[in-house]
mmCIF file of C-alpha atoms in Angstrom:
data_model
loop_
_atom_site.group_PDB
_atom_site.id
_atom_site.type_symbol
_atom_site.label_atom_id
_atom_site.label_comp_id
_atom_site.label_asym_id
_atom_site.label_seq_id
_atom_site.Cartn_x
_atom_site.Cartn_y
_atom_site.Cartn_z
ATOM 1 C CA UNK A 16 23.787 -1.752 -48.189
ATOM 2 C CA UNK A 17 21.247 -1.160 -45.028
ATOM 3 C CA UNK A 18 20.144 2.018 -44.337
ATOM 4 C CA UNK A 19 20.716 3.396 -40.804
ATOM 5 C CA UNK A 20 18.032 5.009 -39.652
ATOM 6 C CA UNK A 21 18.511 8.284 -38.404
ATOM 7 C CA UNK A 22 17.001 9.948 -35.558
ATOM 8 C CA UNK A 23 15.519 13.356 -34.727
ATOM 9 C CA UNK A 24 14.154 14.779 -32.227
ATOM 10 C CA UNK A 25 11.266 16.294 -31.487
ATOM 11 C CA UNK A 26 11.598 18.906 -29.179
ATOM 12 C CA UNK A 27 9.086 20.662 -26.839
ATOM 13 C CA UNK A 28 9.509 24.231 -25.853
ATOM 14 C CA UNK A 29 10.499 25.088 -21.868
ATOM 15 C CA UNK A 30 7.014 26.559 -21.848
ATOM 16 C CA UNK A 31 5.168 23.082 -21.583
ATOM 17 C CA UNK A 32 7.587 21.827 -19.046
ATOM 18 C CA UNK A 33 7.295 25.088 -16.799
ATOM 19 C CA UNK A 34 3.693 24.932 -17.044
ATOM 20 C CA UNK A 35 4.009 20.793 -15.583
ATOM 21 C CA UNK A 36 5.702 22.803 -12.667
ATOM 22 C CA UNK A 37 3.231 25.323 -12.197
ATOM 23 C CA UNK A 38 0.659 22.921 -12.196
ATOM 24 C CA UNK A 39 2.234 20.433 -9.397
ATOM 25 C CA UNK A 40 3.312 23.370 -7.282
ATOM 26 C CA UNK A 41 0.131 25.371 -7.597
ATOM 27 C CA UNK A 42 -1.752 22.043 -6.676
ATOM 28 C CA UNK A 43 0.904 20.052 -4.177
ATOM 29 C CA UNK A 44 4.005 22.376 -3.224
ATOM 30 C CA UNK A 45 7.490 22.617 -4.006
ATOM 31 C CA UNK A 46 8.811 20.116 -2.324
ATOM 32 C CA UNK A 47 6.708 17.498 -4.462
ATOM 33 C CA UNK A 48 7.888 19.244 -7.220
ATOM 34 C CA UNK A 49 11.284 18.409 -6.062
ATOM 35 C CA UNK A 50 10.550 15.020 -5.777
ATOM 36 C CA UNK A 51 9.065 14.239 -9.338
ATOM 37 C CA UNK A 52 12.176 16.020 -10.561
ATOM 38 C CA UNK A 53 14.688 13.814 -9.014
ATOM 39 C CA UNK A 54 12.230 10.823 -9.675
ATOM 40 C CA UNK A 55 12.407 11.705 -13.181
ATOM 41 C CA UNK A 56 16.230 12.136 -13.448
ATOM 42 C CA UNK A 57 15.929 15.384 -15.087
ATOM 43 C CA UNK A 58 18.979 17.779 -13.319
ATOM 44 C CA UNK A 59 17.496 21.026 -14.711
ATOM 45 C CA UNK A 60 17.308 23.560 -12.216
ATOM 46 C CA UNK A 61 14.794 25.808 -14.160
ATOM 47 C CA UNK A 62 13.394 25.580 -17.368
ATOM 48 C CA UNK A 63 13.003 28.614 -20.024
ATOM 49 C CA UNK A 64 10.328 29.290 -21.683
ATOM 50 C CA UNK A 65 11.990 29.853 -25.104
ATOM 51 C CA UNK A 66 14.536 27.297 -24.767
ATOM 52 C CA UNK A 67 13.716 23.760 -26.917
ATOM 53 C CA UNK A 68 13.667 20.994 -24.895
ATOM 54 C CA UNK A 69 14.105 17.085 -26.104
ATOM 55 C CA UNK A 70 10.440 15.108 -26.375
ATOM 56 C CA UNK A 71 12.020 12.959 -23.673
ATOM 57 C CA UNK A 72 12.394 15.300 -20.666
ATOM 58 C CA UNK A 73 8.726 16.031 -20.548
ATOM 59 C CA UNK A 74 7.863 12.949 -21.178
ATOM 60 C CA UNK A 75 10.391 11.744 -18.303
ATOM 61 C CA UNK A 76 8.091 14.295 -15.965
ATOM 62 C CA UNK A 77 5.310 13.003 -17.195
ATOM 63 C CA UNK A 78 5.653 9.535 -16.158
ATOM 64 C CA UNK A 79 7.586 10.964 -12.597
ATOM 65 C CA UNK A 80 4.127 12.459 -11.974
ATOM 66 C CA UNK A 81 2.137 9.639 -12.327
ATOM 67 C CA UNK A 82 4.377 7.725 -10.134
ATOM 68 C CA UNK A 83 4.796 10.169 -7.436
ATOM 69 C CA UNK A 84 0.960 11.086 -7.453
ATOM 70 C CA UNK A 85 0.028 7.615 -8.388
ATOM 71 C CA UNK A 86 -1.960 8.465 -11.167
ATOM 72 C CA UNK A 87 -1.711 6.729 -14.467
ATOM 73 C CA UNK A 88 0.182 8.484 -17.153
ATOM 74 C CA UNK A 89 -3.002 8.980 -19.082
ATOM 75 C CA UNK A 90 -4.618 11.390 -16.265
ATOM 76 C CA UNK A 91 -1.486 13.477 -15.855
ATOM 77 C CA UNK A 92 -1.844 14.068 -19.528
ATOM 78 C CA UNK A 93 -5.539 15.167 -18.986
ATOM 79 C CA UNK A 94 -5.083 17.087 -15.820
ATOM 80 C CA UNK A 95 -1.865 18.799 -17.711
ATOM 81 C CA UNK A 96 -4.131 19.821 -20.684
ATOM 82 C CA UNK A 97 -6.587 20.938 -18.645
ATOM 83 C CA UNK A 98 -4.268 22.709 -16.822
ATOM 84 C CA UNK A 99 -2.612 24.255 -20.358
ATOM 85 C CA UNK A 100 -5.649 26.142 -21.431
ATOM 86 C CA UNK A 101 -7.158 27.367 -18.519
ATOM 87 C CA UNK A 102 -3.773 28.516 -16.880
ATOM 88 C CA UNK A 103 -0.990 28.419 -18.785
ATOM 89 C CA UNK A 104 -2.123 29.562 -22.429
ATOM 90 C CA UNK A 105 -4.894 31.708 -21.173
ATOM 91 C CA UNK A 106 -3.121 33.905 -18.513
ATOM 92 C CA UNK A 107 0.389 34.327 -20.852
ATOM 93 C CA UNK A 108 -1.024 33.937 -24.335
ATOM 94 C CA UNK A 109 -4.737 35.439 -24.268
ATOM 95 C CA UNK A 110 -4.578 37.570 -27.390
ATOM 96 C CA UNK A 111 -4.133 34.475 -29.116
ATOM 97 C CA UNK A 112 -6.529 32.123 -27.244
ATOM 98 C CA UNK A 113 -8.986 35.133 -27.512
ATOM 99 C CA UNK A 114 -8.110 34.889 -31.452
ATOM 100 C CA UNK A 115 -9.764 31.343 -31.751
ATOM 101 C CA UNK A 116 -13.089 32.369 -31.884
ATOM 102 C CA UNK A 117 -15.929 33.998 -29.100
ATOM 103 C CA UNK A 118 -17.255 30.195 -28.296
ATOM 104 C CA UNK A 119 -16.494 26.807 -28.294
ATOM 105 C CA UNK A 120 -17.620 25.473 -31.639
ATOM 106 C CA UNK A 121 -15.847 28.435 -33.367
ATOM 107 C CA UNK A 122 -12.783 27.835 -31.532
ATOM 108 C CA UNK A 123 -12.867 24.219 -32.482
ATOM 109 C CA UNK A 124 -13.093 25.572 -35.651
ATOM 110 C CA UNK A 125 -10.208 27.669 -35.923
ATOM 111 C CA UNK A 126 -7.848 25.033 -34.554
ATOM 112 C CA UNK A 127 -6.663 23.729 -38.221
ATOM 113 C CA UNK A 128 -5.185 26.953 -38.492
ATOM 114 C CA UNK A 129 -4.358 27.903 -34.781
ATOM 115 C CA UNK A 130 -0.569 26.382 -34.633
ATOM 116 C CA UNK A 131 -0.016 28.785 -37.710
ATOM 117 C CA UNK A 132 0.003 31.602 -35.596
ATOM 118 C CA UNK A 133 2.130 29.467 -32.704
ATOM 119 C CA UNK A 134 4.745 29.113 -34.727
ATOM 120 C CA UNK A 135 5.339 32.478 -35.226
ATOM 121 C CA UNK A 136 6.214 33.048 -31.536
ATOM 122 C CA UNK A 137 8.113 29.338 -31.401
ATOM 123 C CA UNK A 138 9.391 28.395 -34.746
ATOM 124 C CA UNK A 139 10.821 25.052 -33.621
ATOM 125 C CA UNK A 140 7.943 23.938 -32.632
ATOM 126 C CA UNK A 141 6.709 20.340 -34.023
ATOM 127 C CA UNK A 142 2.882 21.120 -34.038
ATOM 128 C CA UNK A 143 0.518 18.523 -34.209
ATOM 129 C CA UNK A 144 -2.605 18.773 -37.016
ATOM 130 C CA UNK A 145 -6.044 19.003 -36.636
ATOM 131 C CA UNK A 146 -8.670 18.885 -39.132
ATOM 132 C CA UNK A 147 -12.693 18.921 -38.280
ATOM 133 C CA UNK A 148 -15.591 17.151 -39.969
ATOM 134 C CA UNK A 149 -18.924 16.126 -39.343
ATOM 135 C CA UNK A 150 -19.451 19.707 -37.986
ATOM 136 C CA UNK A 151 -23.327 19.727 -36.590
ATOM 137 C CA UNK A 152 -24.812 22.185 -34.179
ATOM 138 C CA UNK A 153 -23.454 20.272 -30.719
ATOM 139 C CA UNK A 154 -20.999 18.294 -31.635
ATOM 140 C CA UNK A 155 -18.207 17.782 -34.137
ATOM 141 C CA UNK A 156 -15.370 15.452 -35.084
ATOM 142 C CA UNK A 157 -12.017 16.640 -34.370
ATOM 143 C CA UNK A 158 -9.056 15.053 -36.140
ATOM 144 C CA UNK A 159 -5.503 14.789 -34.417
ATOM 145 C CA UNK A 160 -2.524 14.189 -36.419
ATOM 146 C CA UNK A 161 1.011 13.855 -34.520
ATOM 147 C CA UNK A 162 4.694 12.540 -35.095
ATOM 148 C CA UNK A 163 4.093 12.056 -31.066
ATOM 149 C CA UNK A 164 2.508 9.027 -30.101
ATOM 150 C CA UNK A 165 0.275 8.916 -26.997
ATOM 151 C CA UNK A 166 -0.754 12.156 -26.454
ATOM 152 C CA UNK A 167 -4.217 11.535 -26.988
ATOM 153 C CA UNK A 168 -5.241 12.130 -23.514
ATOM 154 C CA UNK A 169 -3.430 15.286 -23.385
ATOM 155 C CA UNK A 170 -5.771 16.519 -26.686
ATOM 156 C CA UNK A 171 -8.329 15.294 -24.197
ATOM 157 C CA UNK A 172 -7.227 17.339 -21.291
ATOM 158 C CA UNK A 173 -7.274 20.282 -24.097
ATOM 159 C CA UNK A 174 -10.393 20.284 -25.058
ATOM 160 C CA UNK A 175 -11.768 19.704 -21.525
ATOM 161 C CA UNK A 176 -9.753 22.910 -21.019
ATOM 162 C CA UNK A 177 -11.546 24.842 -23.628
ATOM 163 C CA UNK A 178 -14.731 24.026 -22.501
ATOM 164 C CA UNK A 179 -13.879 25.283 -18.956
ATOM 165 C CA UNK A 180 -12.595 28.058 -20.637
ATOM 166 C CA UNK A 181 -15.857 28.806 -22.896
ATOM 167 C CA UNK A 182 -18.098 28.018 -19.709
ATOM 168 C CA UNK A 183 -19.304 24.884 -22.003
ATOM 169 C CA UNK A 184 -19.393 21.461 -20.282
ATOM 170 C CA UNK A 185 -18.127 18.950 -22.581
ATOM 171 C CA UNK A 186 -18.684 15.020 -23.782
ATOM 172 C CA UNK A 187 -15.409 13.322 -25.598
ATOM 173 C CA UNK A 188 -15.460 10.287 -27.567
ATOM 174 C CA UNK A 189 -12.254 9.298 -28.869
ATOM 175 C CA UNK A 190 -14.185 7.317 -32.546
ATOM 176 C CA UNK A 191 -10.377 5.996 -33.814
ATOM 177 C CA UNK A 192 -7.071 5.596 -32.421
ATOM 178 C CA UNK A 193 -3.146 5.153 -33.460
ATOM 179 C CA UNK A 194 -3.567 2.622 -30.230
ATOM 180 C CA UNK A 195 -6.013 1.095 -32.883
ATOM 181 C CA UNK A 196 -4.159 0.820 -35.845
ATOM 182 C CA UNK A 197 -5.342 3.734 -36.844
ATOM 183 C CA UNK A 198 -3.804 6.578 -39.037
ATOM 184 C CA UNK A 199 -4.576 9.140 -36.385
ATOM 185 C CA UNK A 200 -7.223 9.754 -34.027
ATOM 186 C CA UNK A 201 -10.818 11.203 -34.287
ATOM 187 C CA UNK A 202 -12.966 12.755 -31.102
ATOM 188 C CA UNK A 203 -16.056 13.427 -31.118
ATOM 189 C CA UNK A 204 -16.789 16.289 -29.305
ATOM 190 C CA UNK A 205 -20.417 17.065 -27.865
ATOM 191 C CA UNK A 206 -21.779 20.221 -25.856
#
């Protein structure tokens, strides 16, 4: 007897898709806004910030934003996680960004146990993992575990973010990737 597979979802708070509207209406006006909206499909008129939303609408903006902006997928994802930390998380959540530590490196840290606290405030959430090794005095190897595929530029966007946010420019290698064969990926991040 075959076993059907069964699907879940992963779902994305109305946070993260609110903050992809912020960012194109901040940078490019409502109307464009409009636009990626009905290029994506998506008929939602606003999104709320505690609501759960399926994987697939975001990643249906996403790929509406790359079109409409002509940018590949890849640097919406940065530009988004850029956008993430030094907007979005650092203007609405900055008791808990402040939390992560007084620089980069400590905040870097921290991260293994930042989605801890995230979860308290959105306990649906599917977080992703980090773990850190090779910790040296500029640089340090951050590792990214996810059930979501592709986000890798987004973690890129992130930590691009937190060194805008820490005033500390930034080099990112990405060592290993899922794109790879990998089991997850590995940056190496330099200051």
């Amino acid at each position: 007897m075959e076993h059907e597979r069964i699907y879940f979802p992963l779902v994305m708070y109305g946070i993260v898709n609110r903050a992809i509207e912020d960012l194109v209406v901040a940078n490019f006006g409502h109307d464009k806004w409009e636009a990626i909206k009905e290029r994506s499909g998506i008929d939602i008129d606003f999104f709320i910030s505690s609501e759960p939303y399926d994987d697939e609408v975001t990643f249906r903006l996403a790929g509406a934003v790359g079109q409409e902006m002509n940018m590949s997928v890849g640097e919406v994802l940065v530009a988004f996680g850029e956008w993430w930390v030094v907007k979005t998380t650092s203007e609405k959540y900055t008791g808990l960004m402040q939390s992560g530590g007084s620089n980069l490196k400590e905040f870097l840290l921290n991260l293994p146990n930042f989605h801890n606290r995230v979860m308290l405030i959105y306990p649906k959430l599917t977080p992703p993992e980090f773990k850190v090794s090779d910790v040296m005095e500029r640089s340090i190897h951050l590792h990214y575990f996810s059930k979501r595929e592709g986000l890798q530029e987004f973690v890129r966007g992130l930590i691009q973010g937190l060194g805008k946010m820490y005033e500390t420019p930034v080099n990112i290698e990405l060592l290993q990737t899922r794109d790879d064969g990998s089991m997850h990926e590995i940056f190496k991040i330099s200051w």
